[in-house]
Short mmCIF file of C-alpha atoms (C1' of nucleotides) in Angstrom, two decimals:
data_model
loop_
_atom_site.label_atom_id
_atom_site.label_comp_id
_atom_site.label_asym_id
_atom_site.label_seq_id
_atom_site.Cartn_x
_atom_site.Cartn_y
_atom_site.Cartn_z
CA UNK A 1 -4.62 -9.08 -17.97
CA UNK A 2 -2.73 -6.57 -15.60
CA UNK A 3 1.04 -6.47 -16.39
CA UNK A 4 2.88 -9.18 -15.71
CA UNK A 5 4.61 -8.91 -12.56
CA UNK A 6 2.84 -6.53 -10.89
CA UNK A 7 0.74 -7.43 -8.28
CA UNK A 8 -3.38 -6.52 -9.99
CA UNK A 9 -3.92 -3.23 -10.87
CA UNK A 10 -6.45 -2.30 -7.99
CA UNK A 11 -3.71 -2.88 -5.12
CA UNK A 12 -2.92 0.77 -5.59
CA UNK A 13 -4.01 3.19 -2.27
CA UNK A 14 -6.48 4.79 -4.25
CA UNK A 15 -6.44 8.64 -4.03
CA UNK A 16 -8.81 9.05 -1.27
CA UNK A 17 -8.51 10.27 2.04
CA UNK A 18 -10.73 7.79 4.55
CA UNK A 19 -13.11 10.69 4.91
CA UNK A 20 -14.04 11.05 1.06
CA UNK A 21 -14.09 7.41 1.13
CA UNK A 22 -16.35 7.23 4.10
CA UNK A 23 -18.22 10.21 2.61
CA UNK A 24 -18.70 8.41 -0.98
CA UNK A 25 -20.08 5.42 0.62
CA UNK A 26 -22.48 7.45 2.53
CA UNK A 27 -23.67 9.30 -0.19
CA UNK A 28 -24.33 6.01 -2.02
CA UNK A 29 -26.41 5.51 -0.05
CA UNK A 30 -30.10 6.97 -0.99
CA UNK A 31 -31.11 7.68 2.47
CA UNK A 32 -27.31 8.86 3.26
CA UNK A 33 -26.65 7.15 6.33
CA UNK A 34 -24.90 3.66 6.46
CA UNK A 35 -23.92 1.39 9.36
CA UNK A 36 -20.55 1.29 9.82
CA UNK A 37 -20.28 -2.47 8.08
CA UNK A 38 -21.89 -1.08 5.42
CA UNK A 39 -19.31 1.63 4.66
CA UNK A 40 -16.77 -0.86 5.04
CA UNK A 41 -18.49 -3.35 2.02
CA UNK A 42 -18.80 0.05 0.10
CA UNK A 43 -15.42 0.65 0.45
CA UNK A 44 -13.44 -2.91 0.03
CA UNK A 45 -16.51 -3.71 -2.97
CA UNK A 46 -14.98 -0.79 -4.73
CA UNK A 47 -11.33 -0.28 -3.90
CA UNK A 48 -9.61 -3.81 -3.89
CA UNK A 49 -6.68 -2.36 -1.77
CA UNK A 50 -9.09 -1.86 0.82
CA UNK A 51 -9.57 -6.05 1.32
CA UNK A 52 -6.41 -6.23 2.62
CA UNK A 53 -5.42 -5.31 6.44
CA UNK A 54 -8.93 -4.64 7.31
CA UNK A 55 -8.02 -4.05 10.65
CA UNK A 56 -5.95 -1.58 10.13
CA UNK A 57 -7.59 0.51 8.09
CA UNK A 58 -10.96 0.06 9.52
CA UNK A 59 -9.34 0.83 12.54
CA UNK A 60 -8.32 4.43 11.37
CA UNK A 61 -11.94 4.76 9.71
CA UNK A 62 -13.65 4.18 12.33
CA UNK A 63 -11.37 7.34 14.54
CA UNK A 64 -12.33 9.10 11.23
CA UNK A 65 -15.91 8.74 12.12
CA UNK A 66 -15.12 9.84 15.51
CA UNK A 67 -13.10 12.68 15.57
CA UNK A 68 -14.24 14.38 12.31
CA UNK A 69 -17.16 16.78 12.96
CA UNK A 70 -18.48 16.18 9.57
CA UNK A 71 -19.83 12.73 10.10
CA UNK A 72 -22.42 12.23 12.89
CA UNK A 73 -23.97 9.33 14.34
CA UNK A 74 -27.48 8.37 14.28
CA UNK A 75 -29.00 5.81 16.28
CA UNK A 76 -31.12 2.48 15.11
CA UNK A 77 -34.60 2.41 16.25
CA UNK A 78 -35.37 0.01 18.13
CA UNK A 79 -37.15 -2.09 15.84
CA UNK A 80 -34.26 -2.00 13.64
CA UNK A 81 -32.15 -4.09 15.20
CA UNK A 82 -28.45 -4.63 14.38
CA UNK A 83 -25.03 -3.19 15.59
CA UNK A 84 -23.78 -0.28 15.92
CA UNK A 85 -25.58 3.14 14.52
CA UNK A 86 -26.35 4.95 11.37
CA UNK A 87 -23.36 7.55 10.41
CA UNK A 88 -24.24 10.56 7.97
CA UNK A 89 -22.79 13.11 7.16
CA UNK A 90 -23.18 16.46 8.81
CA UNK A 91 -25.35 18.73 6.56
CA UNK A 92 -23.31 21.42 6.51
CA UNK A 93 -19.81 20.10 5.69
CA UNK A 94 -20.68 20.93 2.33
CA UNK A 95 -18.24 20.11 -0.41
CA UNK A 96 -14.84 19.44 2.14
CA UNK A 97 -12.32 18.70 -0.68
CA UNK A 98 -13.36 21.82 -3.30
CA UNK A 99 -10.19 22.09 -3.83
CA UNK A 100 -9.87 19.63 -5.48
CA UNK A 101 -8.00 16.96 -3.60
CA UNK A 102 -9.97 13.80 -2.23
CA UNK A 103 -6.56 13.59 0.21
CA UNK A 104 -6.51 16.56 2.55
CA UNK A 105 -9.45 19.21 2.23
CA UNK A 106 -8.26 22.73 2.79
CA UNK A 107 -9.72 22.81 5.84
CA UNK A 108 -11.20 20.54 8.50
CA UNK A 109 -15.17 20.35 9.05
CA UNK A 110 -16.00 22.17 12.28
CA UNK A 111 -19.03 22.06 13.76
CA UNK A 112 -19.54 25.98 15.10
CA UNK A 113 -17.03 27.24 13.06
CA UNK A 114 -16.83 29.21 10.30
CA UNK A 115 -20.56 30.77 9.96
CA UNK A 116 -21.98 30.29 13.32
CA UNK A 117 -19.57 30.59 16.12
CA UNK A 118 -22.46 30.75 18.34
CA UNK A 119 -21.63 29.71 22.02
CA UNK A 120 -25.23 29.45 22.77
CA UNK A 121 -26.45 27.37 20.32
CA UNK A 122 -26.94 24.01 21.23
CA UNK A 123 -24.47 22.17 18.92
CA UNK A 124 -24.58 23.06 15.94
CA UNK A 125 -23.73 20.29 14.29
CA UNK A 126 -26.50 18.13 15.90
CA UNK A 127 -28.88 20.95 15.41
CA UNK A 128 -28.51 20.98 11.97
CA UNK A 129 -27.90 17.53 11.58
CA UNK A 130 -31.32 16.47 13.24
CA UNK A 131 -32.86 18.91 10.75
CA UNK A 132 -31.33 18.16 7.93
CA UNK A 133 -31.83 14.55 8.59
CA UNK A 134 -35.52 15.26 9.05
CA UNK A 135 -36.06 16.15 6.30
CA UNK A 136 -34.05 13.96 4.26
CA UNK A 137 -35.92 11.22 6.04
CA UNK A 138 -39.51 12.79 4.96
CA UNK A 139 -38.36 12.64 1.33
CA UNK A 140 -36.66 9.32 0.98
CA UNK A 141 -39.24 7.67 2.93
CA UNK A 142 -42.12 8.61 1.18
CA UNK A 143 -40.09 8.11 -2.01
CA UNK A 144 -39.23 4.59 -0.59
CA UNK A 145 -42.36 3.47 0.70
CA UNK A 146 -43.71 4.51 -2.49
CA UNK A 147 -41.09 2.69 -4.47
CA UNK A 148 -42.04 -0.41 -2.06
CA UNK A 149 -45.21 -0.52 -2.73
CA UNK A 150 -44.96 -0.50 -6.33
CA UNK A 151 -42.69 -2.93 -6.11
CA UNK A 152 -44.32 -5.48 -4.03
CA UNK A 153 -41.51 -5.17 -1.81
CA UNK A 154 -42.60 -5.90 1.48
CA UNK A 155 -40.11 -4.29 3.82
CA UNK A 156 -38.08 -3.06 2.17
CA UNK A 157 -35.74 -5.61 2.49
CA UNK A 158 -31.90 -5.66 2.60
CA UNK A 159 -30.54 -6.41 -0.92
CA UNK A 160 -33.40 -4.31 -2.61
CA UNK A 161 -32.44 -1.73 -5.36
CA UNK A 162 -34.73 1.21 -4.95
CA UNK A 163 -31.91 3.64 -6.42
CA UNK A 164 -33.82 4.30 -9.15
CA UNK A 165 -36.28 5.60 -7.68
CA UNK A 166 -35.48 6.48 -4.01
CA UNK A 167 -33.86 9.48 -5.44
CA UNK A 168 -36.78 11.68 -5.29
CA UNK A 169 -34.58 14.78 -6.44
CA UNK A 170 -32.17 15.59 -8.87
CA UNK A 171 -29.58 16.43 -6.56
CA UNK A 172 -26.00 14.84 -5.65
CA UNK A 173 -24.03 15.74 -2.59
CA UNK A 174 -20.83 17.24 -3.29
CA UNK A 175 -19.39 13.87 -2.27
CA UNK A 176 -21.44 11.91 -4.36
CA UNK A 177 -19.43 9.67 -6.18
CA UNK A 178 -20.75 10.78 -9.12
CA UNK A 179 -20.02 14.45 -8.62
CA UNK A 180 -16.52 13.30 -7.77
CA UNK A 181 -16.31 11.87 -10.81
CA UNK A 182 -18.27 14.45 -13.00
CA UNK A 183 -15.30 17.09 -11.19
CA UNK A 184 -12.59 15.10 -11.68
CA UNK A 185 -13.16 15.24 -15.24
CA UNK A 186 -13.80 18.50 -15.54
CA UNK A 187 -10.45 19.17 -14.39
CA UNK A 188 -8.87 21.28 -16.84
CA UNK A 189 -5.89 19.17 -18.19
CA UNK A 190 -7.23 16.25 -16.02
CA UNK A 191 -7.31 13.72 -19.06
CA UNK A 192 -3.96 14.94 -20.12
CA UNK A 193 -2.66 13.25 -17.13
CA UNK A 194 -3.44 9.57 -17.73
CA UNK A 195 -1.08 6.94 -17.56
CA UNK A 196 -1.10 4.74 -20.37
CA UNK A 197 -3.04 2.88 -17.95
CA UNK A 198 -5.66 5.59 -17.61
CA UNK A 199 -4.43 6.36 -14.05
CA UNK A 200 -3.48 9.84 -12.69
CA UNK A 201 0.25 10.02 -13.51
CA UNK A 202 0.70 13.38 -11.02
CA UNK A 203 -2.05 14.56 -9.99
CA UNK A 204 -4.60 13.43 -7.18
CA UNK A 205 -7.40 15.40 -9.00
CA UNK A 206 -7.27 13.38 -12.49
CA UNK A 207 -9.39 10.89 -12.50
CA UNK A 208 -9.73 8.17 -9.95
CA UNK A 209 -11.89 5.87 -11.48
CA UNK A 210 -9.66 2.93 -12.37
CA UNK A 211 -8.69 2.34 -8.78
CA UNK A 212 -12.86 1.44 -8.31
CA UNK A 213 -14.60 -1.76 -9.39
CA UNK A 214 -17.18 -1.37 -11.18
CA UNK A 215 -16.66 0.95 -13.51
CA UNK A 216 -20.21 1.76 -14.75
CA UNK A 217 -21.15 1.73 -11.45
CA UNK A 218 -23.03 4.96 -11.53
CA UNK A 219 -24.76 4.16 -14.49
CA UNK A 220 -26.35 0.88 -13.21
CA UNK A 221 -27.02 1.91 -10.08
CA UNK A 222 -27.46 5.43 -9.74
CA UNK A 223 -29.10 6.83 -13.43
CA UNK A 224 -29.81 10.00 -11.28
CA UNK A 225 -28.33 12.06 -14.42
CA UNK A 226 -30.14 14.93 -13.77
CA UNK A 227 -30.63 18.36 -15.04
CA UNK A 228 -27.79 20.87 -13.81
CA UNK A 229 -29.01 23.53 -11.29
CA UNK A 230 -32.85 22.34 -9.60
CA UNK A 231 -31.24 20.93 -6.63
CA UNK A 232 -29.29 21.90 -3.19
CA UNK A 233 -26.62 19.96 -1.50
CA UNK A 234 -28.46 17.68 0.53
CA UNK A 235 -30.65 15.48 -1.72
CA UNK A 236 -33.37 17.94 -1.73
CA UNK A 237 -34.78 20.58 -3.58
CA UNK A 238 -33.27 23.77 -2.49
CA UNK A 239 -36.59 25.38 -1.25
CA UNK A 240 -37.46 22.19 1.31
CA UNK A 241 -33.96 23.05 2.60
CA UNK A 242 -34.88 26.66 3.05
CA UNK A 243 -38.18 26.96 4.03
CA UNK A 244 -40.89 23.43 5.83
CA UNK A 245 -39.78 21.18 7.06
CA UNK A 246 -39.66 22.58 10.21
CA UNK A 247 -43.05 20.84 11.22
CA UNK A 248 -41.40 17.85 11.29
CA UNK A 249 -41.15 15.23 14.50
CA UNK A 250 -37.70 14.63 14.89
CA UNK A 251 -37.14 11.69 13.12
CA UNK A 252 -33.80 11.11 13.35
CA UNK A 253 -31.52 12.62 16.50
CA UNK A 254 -28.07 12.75 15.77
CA UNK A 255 -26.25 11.54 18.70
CA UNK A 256 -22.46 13.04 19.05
CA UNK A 257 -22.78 16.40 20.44
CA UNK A 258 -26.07 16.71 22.08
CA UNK A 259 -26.68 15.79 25.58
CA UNK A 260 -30.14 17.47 25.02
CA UNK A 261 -31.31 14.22 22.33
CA UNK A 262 -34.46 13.20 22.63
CA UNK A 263 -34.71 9.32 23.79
CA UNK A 264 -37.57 7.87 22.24
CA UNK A 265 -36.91 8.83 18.86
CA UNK A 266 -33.94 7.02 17.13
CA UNK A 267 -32.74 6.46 13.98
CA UNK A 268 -34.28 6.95 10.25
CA UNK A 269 -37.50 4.88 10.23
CA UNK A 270 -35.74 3.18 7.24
CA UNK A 271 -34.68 -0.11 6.29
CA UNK A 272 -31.15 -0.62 6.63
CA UNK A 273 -29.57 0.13 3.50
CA UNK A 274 -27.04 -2.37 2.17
CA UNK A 275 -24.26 -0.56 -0.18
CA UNK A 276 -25.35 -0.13 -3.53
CA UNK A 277 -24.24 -1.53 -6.43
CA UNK A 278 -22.31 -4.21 -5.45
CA UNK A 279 -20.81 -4.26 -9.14
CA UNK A 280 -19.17 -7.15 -10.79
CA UNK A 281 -15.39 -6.04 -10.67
CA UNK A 282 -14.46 -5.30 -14.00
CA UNK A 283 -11.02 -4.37 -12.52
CA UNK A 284 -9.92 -1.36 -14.23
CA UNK A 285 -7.55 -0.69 -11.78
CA UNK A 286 -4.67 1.60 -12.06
CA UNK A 287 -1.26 0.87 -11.90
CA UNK A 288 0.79 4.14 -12.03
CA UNK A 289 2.08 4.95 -9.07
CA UNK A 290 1.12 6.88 -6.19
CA UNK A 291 2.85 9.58 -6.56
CA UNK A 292 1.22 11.41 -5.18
CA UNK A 293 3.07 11.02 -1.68
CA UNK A 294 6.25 12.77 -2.93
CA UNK A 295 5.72 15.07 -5.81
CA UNK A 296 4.11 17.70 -4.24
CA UNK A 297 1.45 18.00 -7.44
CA UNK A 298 0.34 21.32 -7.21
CA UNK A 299 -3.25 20.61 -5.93
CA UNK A 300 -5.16 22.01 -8.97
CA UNK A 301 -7.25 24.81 -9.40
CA UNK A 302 -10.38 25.01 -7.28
CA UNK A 303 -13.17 24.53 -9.16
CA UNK A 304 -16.46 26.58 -9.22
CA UNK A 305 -18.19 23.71 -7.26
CA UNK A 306 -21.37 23.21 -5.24
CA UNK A 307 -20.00 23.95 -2.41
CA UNK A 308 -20.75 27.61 -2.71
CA UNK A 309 -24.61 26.85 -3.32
CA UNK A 310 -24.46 24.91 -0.24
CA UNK A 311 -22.61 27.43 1.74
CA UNK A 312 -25.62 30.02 0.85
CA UNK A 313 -28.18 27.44 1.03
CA UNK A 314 -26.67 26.94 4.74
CA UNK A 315 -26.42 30.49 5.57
CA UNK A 316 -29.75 31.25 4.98
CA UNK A 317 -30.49 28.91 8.43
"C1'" DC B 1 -15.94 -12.33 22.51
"C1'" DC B 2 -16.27 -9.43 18.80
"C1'" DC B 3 -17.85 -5.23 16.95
"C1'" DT B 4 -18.46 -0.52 17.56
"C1'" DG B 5 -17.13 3.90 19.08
"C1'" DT B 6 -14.07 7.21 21.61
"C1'" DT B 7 -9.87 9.02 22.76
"C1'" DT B 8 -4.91 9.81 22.91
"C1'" DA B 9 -0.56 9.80 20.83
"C1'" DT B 10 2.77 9.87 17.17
"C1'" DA B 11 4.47 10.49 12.58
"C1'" DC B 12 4.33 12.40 8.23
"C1'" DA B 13 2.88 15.51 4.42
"C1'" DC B 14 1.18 19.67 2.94
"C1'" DT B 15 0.17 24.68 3.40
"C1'" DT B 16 1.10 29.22 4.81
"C1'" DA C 1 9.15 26.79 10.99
"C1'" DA C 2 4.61 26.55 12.55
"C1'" DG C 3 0.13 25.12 11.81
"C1'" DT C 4 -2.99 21.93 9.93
"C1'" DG C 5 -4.83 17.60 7.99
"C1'" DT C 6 -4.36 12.75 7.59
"C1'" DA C 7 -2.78 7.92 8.66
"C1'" DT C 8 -1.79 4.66 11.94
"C1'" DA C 9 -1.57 2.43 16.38
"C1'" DA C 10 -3.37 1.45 20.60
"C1'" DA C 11 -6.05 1.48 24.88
"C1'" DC C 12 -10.39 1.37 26.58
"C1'" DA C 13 -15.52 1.06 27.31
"C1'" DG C 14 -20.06 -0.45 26.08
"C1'" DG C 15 -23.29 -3.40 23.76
"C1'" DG C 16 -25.15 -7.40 21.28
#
DNA sequence: CCCTGTTTATACACTT
DNA sequence: AAGTGTATAAACAGGG
């Protein structure tokens, strides 16, 4: 039982800015795109403050989605009906909070801005997007049908739990929940600043975990433990990102920035993925206070993270 | 009508 | 102090 007199442990704002949180649920996802409900159930399933003022919130999620460069929008096909598109997140944001701090990266996502300030190029961000995206759809489909057929599953339908094996690499996204995790306890000192209630005391970088339902959530639903090293920042195998994949029809065309989309082709020829792991609540929920908001907690060391392997992967393109 | 998505504006916190 | 990133509010348009 939560202490008496406090409202449950899992009202707390967890730690997260609404762009790791959108970015987590994305990256939940195995095909990493979600429908804008769907990022909302990922995010209230998980972080009980989140059921509360849902218009509010949502509200300032969905400008997230908007104005930050580093999610993009990809349509439904037409025979996946349902409102509202796809949202992903732009291939080359790499790791946006390797400094640490799921509240306020170091510096906003871009599109054109730091490696390729090239005026001629058609948007970079959908350029990269829709080819990123390709190929992420070549891989998870084939892994999915597969996994479908196995299964029995006939479409692929919504409530399936492919996670298992609709993770045809190794690889998590910088913003994978589980590399958030894995990071956050790798924090040097990061344990030493629990709460008696195993919440971050001072720091935004300890661990986050109790504000999340669901505790074991990545081991139920996502056993992608995987072997350090064999795999790139975008759910595939560094060399796909590098080299093929080129041959590819565009599959999936990234709306935002390009007036030059093709029509015809829309969205990720896959099912519409519900959030994983709708977990029991176990409420571990924290309790400690946010204090994040005042004490200016020195933001941590950087740590050695992924993002420089996606930075190279991403300037060899 | 409600949901989705875009845009503008303001306030605040953090960084430099 | 200025610049930047985030949170929030709100107006508006388009689509199902």
């Amino acid at each position: 039982m939560p202490r008496p007199g406090r409202n449950t442990y899992s009202d707390q704002k967890p730690p997260y800015s609404y762009i790791s949180l959108t970015a987590m649920a994305i990256q939940s996802c195995p095909e990493k795109m979600l429908p804008l409900s769907d990022i909302y159930k990922f995010i209230m399933d998980r972080f009980p403050y989140y059921r509360e003022n849902t218009q509010r919130w949502q509200n300032s999620l969905r400008h997230n989605l908007s104005f930050n460069d580093c999610f993009i929008k990809i349509p439904r096909r037409p025979d996946q009906p349902g409102k509202g598109s796809f949202w992903a997140l732009h291939p080359s944001c790499g790791d946006m909070f390797e400094n640490g701090s799921f509240l306020r990266r170091r510096k906003r996502f871009k599109v054109g801005g730091v490696q390729a300030p090239d005026p001629l190029a058609p948007s970079g961000k959908a350029h990269d997007a829709a080819h990123y995206l390709q190929q992420q759809a070549k891989l998870r489909l084939s892994a999915l049908h597969a996994a479908a057929a196995a299964a029995h599953l006939p479409q692929l339908p919504a409530g399936y739990n492919l996670s298992s094996v609709s993770q045809p690499s190794s690889f998590k996204h910088p913003f994978a929940i589980e590399n958030i995790i894995a990071r956050e306890y790798k924090m040097p000192g990061g344990l030493a600043a629990f709460s008696s209630a195993g919440y971050p005391l001072h720091s935004q970088l300890t661990p986050a975990w109790p504000h999340m339902y669901g505790s074991g959530m990545m081991d139920t639903a996502a056993p992608i433990s995987m072997g350090p090293g064999d795999y790139s920042a975008y759910g595939m195998p560094l060399k796909s990102l590098c080299h093929g994949g080129q041959t590819l029809p565009a599959v999936p065309v990234p709306i935002k920035p390009t007036p030059a989309s093709v029509p015809g082709l829309h969205g990720l020829p896959c099912a519409h993925i519900p959030a994983f792991l709708a977990n029991s609540p176990q409420s571990l929920s924290p309790t400690s206070p946010q204090t994040g908001r005042s004490s200016p907690a020195a933001p941590g060391e950087p740590l050695p993270s992924s993002a420089s392997l996606l930075q190279s992967v991403v300037a060899v393109h």
